[in-house]
DNA sequence: TATTGTTATACTCTATAACTATA
DNA sequence: TATAGTTATAGAGTATAACAATA
């Protein structure tokens, strides 16, 4: 007979979990993107870069290009556009005057907060349509989702 | 005292659920996209359109443009490229010769299956790293996620 | 005259290659 | 000579406007 206290009950996930989780995640992400970004007048790459600058603080252009998986010349243009819109500022390093660091302005902070708020409002409205049981299930699955997504903490 | 059998326990979701679910979903979706698409040599819009044609069967160009949220001229170009690669065929409607319907070829079917397999393999590998409890939580949350994402069924 | 789809053209975004300035 | 960033230029991808074919 099999042991009653299962020590390692199947290392691979249930067969249906993988494709269903994949499809649901991709579709939900698309909905979230559609329901907040358009109103800013900023492209996806501008928004993404702005978020990275906000998260990582003063950061060099080269490092920023790495983080956004973009070539340095592209990042130059992106930062230039963000600067023209008053959302970031370039600062030349005092010791090594080749490197330029980028940081966000207060206006960027306000924009980011507003954007986040709108996405959250949309998602919250959708969550409010679910049953209590469904919301509890999502809360219980949150650590697993964050683990999968590589969210720090 | 509060009633013990809560009849409507808060219509709005827990305060932390919304932002955490939003962040985790967006990041996981990005990981999934990065880990299968590049190898095909097809752009994101080509892949997305191909998937839609496969899902919706023979479909007119106009309808396809609607579904993909793209203007008709752009869809003309996308379909032309897919046709050049032997992944779809155009068929003129016999009764109304203005409309052209698009359907996938067997080669597209094979490509789509291979792609889906690769994405699933990546996600399955990540899921295998989770604890049993985390996977169970994800399975339990699946209906809620599909509901949120508007997955039919 | 209205509708389906196409062609013409311009704009945005990204990349590679060549360049400037610092070190 | 090497490195950080920029400018020059070209290739995708999309949009709007004008057009062709059909109803």
mmCIF file of C-alpha atoms (C1' of nucleotides) in Angstrom:
data_model
loop_
_atom_site.group_PDB
_atom_site.id
_atom_site.type_symbol
_atom_site.label_atom_id
_atom_site.label_comp_id
_atom_site.label_asym_id
_atom_site.label_seq_id
_atom_site.Cartn_x
_atom_site.Cartn_y
_atom_site.Cartn_z
ATOM 1 C CA UNK A 1 0.000 0.000 0.000
ATOM 2 C CA UNK A 2 0.956 3.568 -0.460
ATOM 3 C CA UNK A 3 1.955 5.589 2.583
ATOM 4 C CA UNK A 4 -0.877 7.706 3.984
ATOM 5 C CA UNK A 5 1.226 10.762 4.755
ATOM 6 C CA UNK A 6 2.371 11.529 1.217
ATOM 7 C CA UNK A 7 5.999 12.725 1.372
ATOM 8 C CA UNK A 8 6.349 13.999 -2.201
ATOM 9 C CA UNK A 9 2.988 13.818 -3.986
ATOM 10 C CA UNK A 10 3.867 14.218 -7.668
ATOM 11 C CA UNK A 11 6.653 16.628 -8.624
ATOM 12 C CA UNK A 12 4.922 17.816 -11.794
ATOM 13 C CA UNK A 13 1.852 20.065 -11.828
ATOM 14 C CA UNK A 14 -1.642 18.839 -12.686
ATOM 15 C CA UNK A 15 -1.951 18.504 -16.465
ATOM 16 C CA UNK A 16 -4.609 21.175 -16.870
ATOM 17 C CA UNK A 17 -3.014 23.758 -14.623
ATOM 18 C CA UNK A 18 -0.209 24.749 -16.976
ATOM 19 C CA UNK A 19 -2.122 25.675 -20.146
ATOM 20 C CA UNK A 20 -5.012 27.233 -18.293
ATOM 21 C CA UNK A 21 -2.782 29.364 -16.102
ATOM 22 C CA UNK A 22 -0.794 30.452 -19.131
ATOM 23 C CA UNK A 23 -3.844 31.533 -21.106
ATOM 24 C CA UNK A 24 -5.550 33.280 -18.197
ATOM 25 C CA UNK A 25 -2.397 35.161 -17.239
ATOM 26 C CA UNK A 26 -1.693 36.405 -20.750
ATOM 27 C CA UNK A 27 -5.265 37.558 -21.279
ATOM 28 C CA UNK A 28 -5.589 39.270 -17.932
ATOM 29 C CA UNK A 29 -2.319 41.092 -18.498
ATOM 30 C CA UNK A 30 -3.563 42.338 -21.840
ATOM 31 C CA UNK A 31 -6.764 43.640 -20.270
ATOM 32 C CA UNK A 32 -4.806 45.463 -17.583
ATOM 33 C CA UNK A 33 -2.513 47.066 -20.123
ATOM 34 C CA UNK A 34 -5.419 48.197 -22.287
ATOM 35 C CA UNK A 35 -7.277 49.822 -19.432
ATOM 36 C CA UNK A 36 -4.841 52.407 -18.181
ATOM 37 C CA UNK A 37 -1.947 53.103 -20.489
ATOM 38 C CA UNK A 38 -3.629 54.744 -23.496
ATOM 39 C CA UNK A 39 -4.698 57.830 -21.568
ATOM 40 C CA UNK A 40 -1.170 58.984 -20.825
ATOM 41 C CA UNK A 41 -0.059 59.651 -24.377
ATOM 42 C CA UNK A 42 3.131 57.754 -23.560
ATOM 43 C CA UNK A 43 4.182 54.647 -25.481
ATOM 44 C CA UNK A 44 4.681 51.329 -23.743
ATOM 45 C CA UNK A 45 8.464 51.613 -23.807
ATOM 46 C CA UNK A 46 8.378 55.124 -22.361
ATOM 47 C CA UNK A 47 6.094 53.989 -19.570
ATOM 48 C CA UNK A 48 8.148 50.906 -18.861
ATOM 49 C CA UNK A 49 11.395 52.855 -18.746
ATOM 50 C CA UNK A 50 9.855 55.523 -16.544
ATOM 51 C CA UNK A 51 8.741 52.824 -14.118
ATOM 52 C CA UNK A 52 12.217 51.327 -14.061
ATOM 53 C CA UNK A 53 13.831 54.692 -13.350
ATOM 54 C CA UNK A 54 11.342 55.274 -10.563
ATOM 55 C CA UNK A 55 12.053 51.852 -9.078
ATOM 56 C CA UNK A 56 15.848 51.866 -9.425
ATOM 57 C CA UNK A 57 16.504 55.487 -8.552
ATOM 58 C CA UNK A 58 19.337 57.406 -10.270
ATOM 59 C CA UNK A 59 20.618 54.964 -12.862
ATOM 60 C CA UNK A 60 23.019 55.206 -15.784
ATOM 61 C CA UNK A 61 21.832 55.061 -19.362
ATOM 62 C CA UNK A 62 23.740 51.870 -20.085
ATOM 63 C CA UNK A 63 22.322 50.084 -17.087
ATOM 64 C CA UNK A 64 18.858 51.299 -18.036
ATOM 65 C CA UNK A 65 19.296 49.872 -21.536
ATOM 66 C CA UNK A 66 20.218 46.533 -19.993
ATOM 67 C CA UNK A 67 17.253 46.545 -17.645
ATOM 68 C CA UNK A 68 14.817 47.382 -20.437
ATOM 69 C CA UNK A 69 16.518 44.960 -22.854
ATOM 70 C CA UNK A 70 17.076 47.675 -25.400
ATOM 71 C CA UNK A 71 20.200 48.889 -27.224
ATOM 72 C CA UNK A 72 21.947 52.017 -25.885
ATOM 73 C CA UNK A 73 20.968 54.275 -28.823
ATOM 74 C CA UNK A 74 17.323 53.391 -28.302
ATOM 75 C CA UNK A 75 17.627 54.261 -24.637
ATOM 76 C CA UNK A 76 19.176 57.606 -25.518
ATOM 77 C CA UNK A 77 16.063 58.462 -27.524
ATOM 78 C CA UNK A 78 13.675 57.167 -24.884
ATOM 79 C CA UNK A 79 15.347 59.201 -22.148
ATOM 80 C CA UNK A 80 15.399 62.264 -24.403
ATOM 81 C CA UNK A 81 11.654 62.014 -24.892
ATOM 82 C CA UNK A 82 11.011 61.504 -21.197
ATOM 83 C CA UNK A 83 13.209 64.524 -20.488
ATOM 84 C CA UNK A 84 11.323 66.683 -23.025
ATOM 85 C CA UNK A 85 8.108 65.779 -21.226
ATOM 86 C CA UNK A 86 9.615 66.817 -17.898
ATOM 87 C CA UNK A 87 9.404 63.308 -16.429
ATOM 88 C CA UNK A 88 13.105 62.622 -15.904
ATOM 89 C CA UNK A 89 16.341 64.567 -15.697
ATOM 90 C CA UNK A 90 19.847 63.618 -16.865
ATOM 91 C CA UNK A 91 22.708 64.349 -14.508
ATOM 92 C CA UNK A 92 26.345 64.056 -15.525
ATOM 93 C CA UNK A 93 28.531 62.231 -13.024
ATOM 94 C CA UNK A 94 30.957 64.654 -11.366
ATOM 95 C CA UNK A 95 33.851 62.176 -11.157
ATOM 96 C CA UNK A 96 33.477 60.388 -14.482
ATOM 97 C CA UNK A 97 31.941 62.846 -16.891
ATOM 98 C CA UNK A 98 31.207 60.172 -19.500
ATOM 99 C CA UNK A 99 28.383 58.663 -17.504
ATOM 100 C CA UNK A 100 24.945 60.230 -17.241
ATOM 101 C CA UNK A 101 22.500 59.302 -14.533
ATOM 102 C CA UNK A 102 18.749 59.524 -14.885
ATOM 103 C CA UNK A 103 16.201 60.147 -12.167
ATOM 104 C CA UNK A 104 12.496 60.928 -12.090
ATOM 105 C CA UNK A 105 10.915 64.315 -11.401
ATOM 106 C CA UNK A 106 7.996 64.983 -9.044
ATOM 107 C CA UNK A 107 5.723 65.185 -12.095
ATOM 108 C CA UNK A 108 6.677 61.602 -12.954
ATOM 109 C CA UNK A 109 5.812 60.533 -9.442
ATOM 110 C CA UNK A 110 2.353 62.020 -9.792
ATOM 111 C CA UNK A 111 1.842 60.423 -13.195
ATOM 112 C CA UNK A 112 2.925 57.002 -11.969
ATOM 113 C CA UNK A 113 0.645 57.161 -8.971
ATOM 114 C CA UNK A 114 -2.297 58.176 -11.149
ATOM 115 C CA UNK A 115 -1.607 55.388 -13.589
ATOM 116 C CA UNK A 116 -1.296 52.788 -10.914
ATOM 117 C CA UNK A 117 -4.495 54.044 -9.360
ATOM 118 C CA UNK A 118 -6.377 53.676 -12.625
ATOM 119 C CA UNK A 119 -5.128 50.127 -13.200
ATOM 120 C CA UNK A 120 -6.005 49.225 -9.666
ATOM 121 C CA UNK A 121 -9.463 50.748 -10.001
ATOM 122 C CA UNK A 122 -10.125 48.704 -13.103
ATOM 123 C CA UNK A 123 -8.901 45.502 -11.510
ATOM 124 C CA UNK A 124 -10.713 46.223 -8.253
ATOM 125 C CA UNK A 125 -13.961 46.698 -10.162
ATOM 126 C CA UNK A 126 -13.457 43.378 -11.898
ATOM 127 C CA UNK A 127 -12.583 41.706 -8.601
ATOM 128 C CA UNK A 128 -15.745 43.073 -7.038
ATOM 129 C CA UNK A 129 -17.747 41.092 -9.598
ATOM 130 C CA UNK A 130 -16.319 37.807 -8.339
ATOM 131 C CA UNK A 131 -17.844 35.704 -5.599
ATOM 132 C CA UNK A 132 -16.370 35.822 -2.122
ATOM 133 C CA UNK A 133 -15.027 32.324 -2.612
ATOM 134 C CA UNK A 134 -13.259 33.285 -5.817
ATOM 135 C CA UNK A 135 -11.591 36.272 -4.151
ATOM 136 C CA UNK A 136 -10.459 34.111 -1.246
ATOM 137 C CA UNK A 137 -8.984 31.630 -3.693
ATOM 138 C CA UNK A 138 -7.065 34.428 -5.415
ATOM 139 C CA UNK A 139 -5.732 35.728 -2.115
ATOM 140 C CA UNK A 140 -4.587 32.248 -1.212
ATOM 141 C CA UNK A 141 -2.845 31.863 -4.577
ATOM 142 C CA UNK A 142 -1.111 35.238 -4.403
ATOM 143 C CA UNK A 143 2.171 34.010 -2.884
ATOM 144 C CA UNK A 144 2.420 31.294 -5.513
ATOM 145 C CA UNK A 145 1.765 33.773 -8.324
ATOM 146 C CA UNK A 146 4.344 36.184 -6.954
ATOM 147 C CA UNK A 147 6.823 33.351 -6.644
ATOM 148 C CA UNK A 148 6.230 32.387 -10.293
ATOM 149 C CA UNK A 149 6.486 35.975 -11.430
ATOM 150 C CA UNK A 150 9.701 36.512 -9.524
ATOM 151 C CA UNK A 151 8.277 39.390 -7.511
ATOM 152 C CA UNK A 152 10.825 40.205 -4.806
ATOM 153 C CA UNK A 153 9.768 39.800 -1.222
ATOM 154 C CA UNK B 1 -21.842 41.989 18.261
ATOM 155 C CA UNK B 2 -21.369 41.185 14.624
ATOM 156 C CA UNK B 3 -23.335 38.329 13.125
ATOM 157 C CA UNK B 4 -21.410 35.064 13.007
ATOM 158 C CA UNK B 5 -22.722 33.862 9.612
ATOM 159 C CA UNK B 6 -21.599 36.803 7.503
ATOM 160 C CA UNK B 7 -24.187 37.360 4.761
ATOM 161 C CA UNK B 8 -22.220 39.754 2.556
ATOM 162 C CA UNK B 9 -18.664 39.929 3.817
ATOM 163 C CA UNK B 10 -17.381 43.106 2.168
ATOM 164 C CA UNK B 11 -18.218 43.750 -1.479
ATOM 165 C CA UNK B 12 -14.779 45.158 -2.268
ATOM 166 C CA UNK B 13 -11.624 43.036 -2.412
ATOM 167 C CA UNK B 14 -9.007 43.029 0.309
ATOM 168 C CA UNK B 15 -6.834 46.135 -0.022
ATOM 169 C CA UNK B 16 -3.640 44.251 -0.843
ATOM 170 C CA UNK B 17 -5.115 41.833 -3.332
ATOM 171 C CA UNK B 18 -5.577 44.326 -6.156
ATOM 172 C CA UNK B 19 -2.083 45.779 -6.508
ATOM 173 C CA UNK B 20 -0.330 42.518 -5.828
ATOM 174 C CA UNK B 21 -2.414 40.593 -8.327
ATOM 175 C CA UNK B 22 -1.853 43.324 -10.895
ATOM 176 C CA UNK B 23 1.915 43.322 -10.512
ATOM 177 C CA UNK B 24 2.248 39.538 -10.417
ATOM 178 C CA UNK B 25 0.049 39.089 -13.467
ATOM 179 C CA UNK B 26 1.895 41.654 -15.567
ATOM 180 C CA UNK B 27 5.302 40.239 -14.667
ATOM 181 C CA UNK B 28 4.350 36.625 -15.210
ATOM 182 C CA UNK B 29 2.857 37.483 -18.584
ATOM 183 C CA UNK B 30 6.091 39.159 -19.592
ATOM 184 C CA UNK B 31 8.103 36.095 -18.615
ATOM 185 C CA UNK B 32 5.802 33.819 -20.593
ATOM 186 C CA UNK B 33 6.031 35.997 -23.665
ATOM 187 C CA UNK B 34 9.823 36.144 -23.510
ATOM 188 C CA UNK B 35 10.211 32.380 -23.265
ATOM 189 C CA UNK B 36 8.689 31.047 -26.461
ATOM 190 C CA UNK B 37 8.007 33.638 -29.109
ATOM 191 C CA UNK B 38 11.495 34.694 -30.219
ATOM 192 C CA UNK B 39 12.349 31.338 -31.791
ATOM 193 C CA UNK B 40 9.692 31.485 -34.510
ATOM 194 C CA UNK B 41 11.013 34.435 -36.457
ATOM 195 C CA UNK B 42 7.487 35.855 -36.427
ATOM 196 C CA UNK B 43 6.660 39.205 -34.858
ATOM 197 C CA UNK B 44 4.190 39.508 -32.015
ATOM 198 C CA UNK B 45 1.422 40.832 -34.249
ATOM 199 C CA UNK B 46 1.918 38.053 -36.775
ATOM 200 C CA UNK B 47 1.759 35.448 -34.035
ATOM 201 C CA UNK B 48 -1.273 37.018 -32.421
ATOM 202 C CA UNK B 49 -3.150 37.247 -35.705
ATOM 203 C CA UNK B 50 -2.240 33.688 -36.613
ATOM 204 C CA UNK B 51 -3.619 32.505 -33.289
ATOM 205 C CA UNK B 52 -6.837 34.408 -33.842
ATOM 206 C CA UNK B 53 -7.310 32.933 -37.306
ATOM 207 C CA UNK B 54 -6.696 29.474 -35.884
ATOM 208 C CA UNK B 55 -9.231 30.059 -33.119
ATOM 209 C CA UNK B 56 -11.945 31.748 -35.176
ATOM 210 C CA UNK B 57 -11.661 29.662 -38.326
ATOM 211 C CA UNK B 58 -12.269 31.256 -41.735
ATOM 212 C CA UNK B 59 -12.684 34.935 -40.941
ATOM 213 C CA UNK B 60 -12.908 38.096 -43.045
ATOM 214 C CA UNK B 61 -10.098 40.649 -43.067
ATOM 215 C CA UNK B 62 -12.299 43.353 -41.584
ATOM 216 C CA UNK B 63 -13.402 41.183 -38.707
ATOM 217 C CA UNK B 64 -9.811 40.133 -38.135
ATOM 218 C CA UNK B 65 -8.756 43.786 -37.938
ATOM 219 C CA UNK B 66 -11.449 44.359 -35.315
ATOM 220 C CA UNK B 67 -10.427 41.340 -33.275
ATOM 221 C CA UNK B 68 -6.767 42.337 -33.336
ATOM 222 C CA UNK B 69 -7.594 46.023 -32.751
ATOM 223 C CA UNK B 70 -5.713 47.105 -35.808
ATOM 224 C CA UNK B 71 -6.740 49.212 -38.815
ATOM 225 C CA UNK B 72 -7.735 47.376 -42.019
ATOM 226 C CA UNK B 73 -4.646 48.413 -44.028
ATOM 227 C CA UNK B 74 -2.400 47.017 -41.313
ATOM 228 C CA UNK B 75 -4.309 43.753 -41.373
ATOM 229 C CA UNK B 76 -3.880 43.545 -45.141
ATOM 230 C CA UNK B 77 -0.124 43.675 -44.641
ATOM 231 C CA UNK B 78 -0.135 41.185 -41.787
ATOM 232 C CA UNK B 79 -2.194 38.660 -43.736
ATOM 233 C CA UNK B 80 0.024 39.129 -46.778
ATOM 234 C CA UNK B 81 3.083 38.263 -44.714
ATOM 235 C CA UNK B 82 1.423 35.229 -43.173
ATOM 236 C CA UNK B 83 0.384 34.107 -46.655
ATOM 237 C CA UNK B 84 3.929 34.523 -47.981
ATOM 238 C CA UNK B 85 5.146 32.256 -45.205
ATOM 239 C CA UNK B 86 2.546 29.632 -46.104
ATOM 240 C CA UNK B 87 0.719 29.918 -42.781
ATOM 241 C CA UNK B 88 -2.664 31.184 -44.016
ATOM 242 C CA UNK B 89 -4.588 31.347 -47.294
ATOM 243 C CA UNK B 90 -6.967 34.020 -48.575
ATOM 244 C CA UNK B 91 -10.212 32.834 -50.157
ATOM 245 C CA UNK B 92 -12.569 35.154 -52.009
ATOM 246 C CA UNK B 93 -16.217 34.706 -51.073
ATOM 247 C CA UNK B 94 -18.146 33.182 -53.979
ATOM 248 C CA UNK B 95 -21.362 35.150 -53.348
ATOM 249 C CA UNK B 96 -19.920 38.554 -52.358
ATOM 250 C CA UNK B 97 -16.626 38.885 -54.133
ATOM 251 C CA UNK B 98 -15.582 41.936 -52.124
ATOM 252 C CA UNK B 99 -14.933 39.915 -48.989
ATOM 253 C CA UNK B 100 -11.874 37.754 -48.489
ATOM 254 C CA UNK B 101 -11.775 35.042 -45.863
ATOM 255 C CA UNK B 102 -8.598 33.840 -44.182
ATOM 256 C CA UNK B 103 -7.899 30.391 -42.786
ATOM 257 C CA UNK B 104 -4.812 28.608 -41.485
ATOM 258 C CA UNK B 105 -2.811 25.941 -43.293
ATOM 259 C CA UNK B 106 -1.632 22.635 -41.790
ATOM 260 C CA UNK B 107 1.836 24.171 -41.420
ATOM 261 C CA UNK B 108 0.331 26.843 -39.162
ATOM 262 C CA UNK B 109 -1.295 24.153 -37.053
ATOM 263 C CA UNK B 110 2.060 22.464 -36.532
ATOM 264 C CA UNK B 111 3.752 25.759 -35.686
ATOM 265 C CA UNK B 112 1.069 26.715 -33.176
ATOM 266 C CA UNK B 113 1.216 23.354 -31.445
ATOM 267 C CA UNK B 114 4.990 23.561 -31.175
ATOM 268 C CA UNK B 115 4.842 27.067 -29.792
ATOM 269 C CA UNK B 116 2.190 26.231 -27.238
ATOM 270 C CA UNK B 117 4.209 23.206 -26.179
ATOM 271 C CA UNK B 118 7.292 25.330 -25.589
ATOM 272 C CA UNK B 119 5.419 27.901 -23.506
ATOM 273 C CA UNK B 120 3.795 25.152 -21.490
ATOM 274 C CA UNK B 121 7.121 23.461 -20.920
ATOM 275 C CA UNK B 122 8.584 26.655 -19.530
ATOM 276 C CA UNK B 123 5.628 27.292 -17.248
ATOM 277 C CA UNK B 124 5.458 23.642 -16.184
ATOM 278 C CA UNK B 125 9.124 23.780 -15.204
ATOM 279 C CA UNK B 126 8.490 26.889 -13.117
ATOM 280 C CA UNK B 127 5.406 25.303 -11.547
ATOM 281 C CA UNK B 128 7.423 22.242 -10.627
ATOM 282 C CA UNK B 129 9.615 24.464 -8.446
ATOM 283 C CA UNK B 130 6.660 25.461 -6.284
ATOM 284 C CA UNK B 131 5.529 23.625 -3.178
ATOM 285 C CA UNK B 132 2.572 21.289 -3.359
ATOM 286 C CA UNK B 133 0.529 23.763 -1.363
ATOM 287 C CA UNK B 134 1.317 26.584 -3.754
ATOM 288 C CA UNK B 135 0.254 24.515 -6.743
ATOM 289 C CA UNK B 136 -2.975 23.515 -5.013
ATOM 290 C CA UNK B 137 -3.678 27.177 -4.315
ATOM 291 C CA UNK B 138 -3.146 28.035 -7.960
ATOM 292 C CA UNK B 139 -5.470 25.254 -9.073
ATOM 293 C CA UNK B 140 -8.122 26.508 -6.689
ATOM 294 C CA UNK B 141 -7.729 30.061 -8.014
ATOM 295 C CA UNK B 142 -7.878 29.039 -11.665
ATOM 296 C CA UNK B 143 -11.639 29.562 -12.135
ATOM 297 C CA UNK B 144 -11.397 33.013 -10.606
ATOM 298 C CA UNK B 145 -8.456 33.958 -12.820
ATOM 299 C CA UNK B 146 -10.251 32.702 -15.933
ATOM 300 C CA UNK B 147 -13.319 34.649 -14.899
ATOM 301 C CA UNK B 148 -11.257 37.828 -14.523
ATOM 302 C CA UNK B 149 -9.484 37.247 -17.814
ATOM 303 C CA UNK B 150 -12.753 36.647 -19.633
ATOM 304 C CA UNK B 151 -11.712 33.183 -20.770
ATOM 305 C CA UNK B 152 -14.798 31.561 -22.258
ATOM 306 C CA UNK B 153 -16.092 28.359 -20.668
ATOM 307 C "C1'" DT C 1 -24.124 55.262 -53.142
ATOM 308 C "C1'" DA C 2 -22.157 52.140 -49.564
ATOM 309 C "C1'" DT C 3 -18.911 48.642 -48.414
ATOM 310 C "C1'" DT C 4 -14.628 45.565 -48.557
ATOM 311 C "C1'" DG C 5 -10.254 45.551 -49.121
ATOM 312 C "C1'" DT C 6 -5.960 47.612 -51.157
ATOM 313 C "C1'" DT C 7 -2.232 51.004 -52.325
ATOM 314 C "C1'" DA C 8 0.356 55.389 -51.198
ATOM 315 C "C1'" DT C 9 2.558 57.785 -47.849
ATOM 316 C "C1'" DA C 10 4.139 59.335 -43.295
ATOM 317 C "C1'" DC C 11 5.290 58.541 -38.462
ATOM 318 C "C1'" DT C 12 7.063 55.871 -34.541
ATOM 319 C "C1'" DC C 13 10.127 52.625 -32.599
ATOM 320 C "C1'" DT C 14 14.144 49.877 -32.746
ATOM 321 C "C1'" DA C 15 18.633 48.335 -34.434
ATOM 322 C "C1'" DT C 16 23.548 48.562 -36.367
ATOM 323 C "C1'" DA C 17 27.438 51.355 -37.531
ATOM 324 C "C1'" DA C 18 30.117 55.285 -37.046
ATOM 325 C "C1'" DC C 19 31.299 59.110 -34.154
ATOM 326 C "C1'" DT C 20 32.465 62.324 -29.841
ATOM 327 C "C1'" DA C 21 34.030 62.945 -25.281
ATOM 328 C "C1'" DT C 22 36.055 61.436 -21.573
ATOM 329 C "C1'" DA C 23 39.149 58.175 -19.083
ATOM 330 C "C1'" DT D 1 43.282 52.236 -26.178
ATOM 331 C "C1'" DA D 2 38.817 51.447 -23.896
ATOM 332 C "C1'" DT D 3 34.359 53.068 -22.389
ATOM 333 C "C1'" DA D 4 29.737 55.893 -22.053
ATOM 334 C "C1'" DG D 5 26.865 57.935 -24.638
ATOM 335 C "C1'" DT D 6 25.291 60.129 -29.033
ATOM 336 C "C1'" DT D 7 24.284 60.883 -33.987
ATOM 337 C "C1'" DA D 8 23.313 58.870 -38.687
ATOM 338 C "C1'" DT D 9 20.833 55.813 -41.137
ATOM 339 C "C1'" DA D 10 17.921 51.840 -42.244
ATOM 340 C "C1'" DG D 11 14.263 48.332 -41.256
ATOM 341 C "C1'" DA D 12 10.000 46.884 -39.104
ATOM 342 C "C1'" DG D 13 5.205 48.085 -37.897
ATOM 343 C "C1'" DT D 14 1.221 50.974 -37.723
ATOM 344 C "C1'" DA D 15 -1.868 54.799 -39.070
ATOM 345 C "C1'" DT D 16 -4.543 58.047 -42.172
ATOM 346 C "C1'" DA D 17 -6.008 59.222 -46.748
ATOM 347 C "C1'" DA D 18 -7.046 58.080 -51.307
ATOM 348 C "C1'" DC D 19 -8.316 54.455 -54.419
ATOM 349 C "C1'" DA D 20 -10.384 50.001 -56.837
ATOM 350 C "C1'" DA D 21 -13.700 46.574 -57.096
ATOM 351 C "C1'" DT D 22 -18.065 44.910 -56.006
ATOM 352 C "C1'" DA D 23 -22.681 45.191 -54.257
#
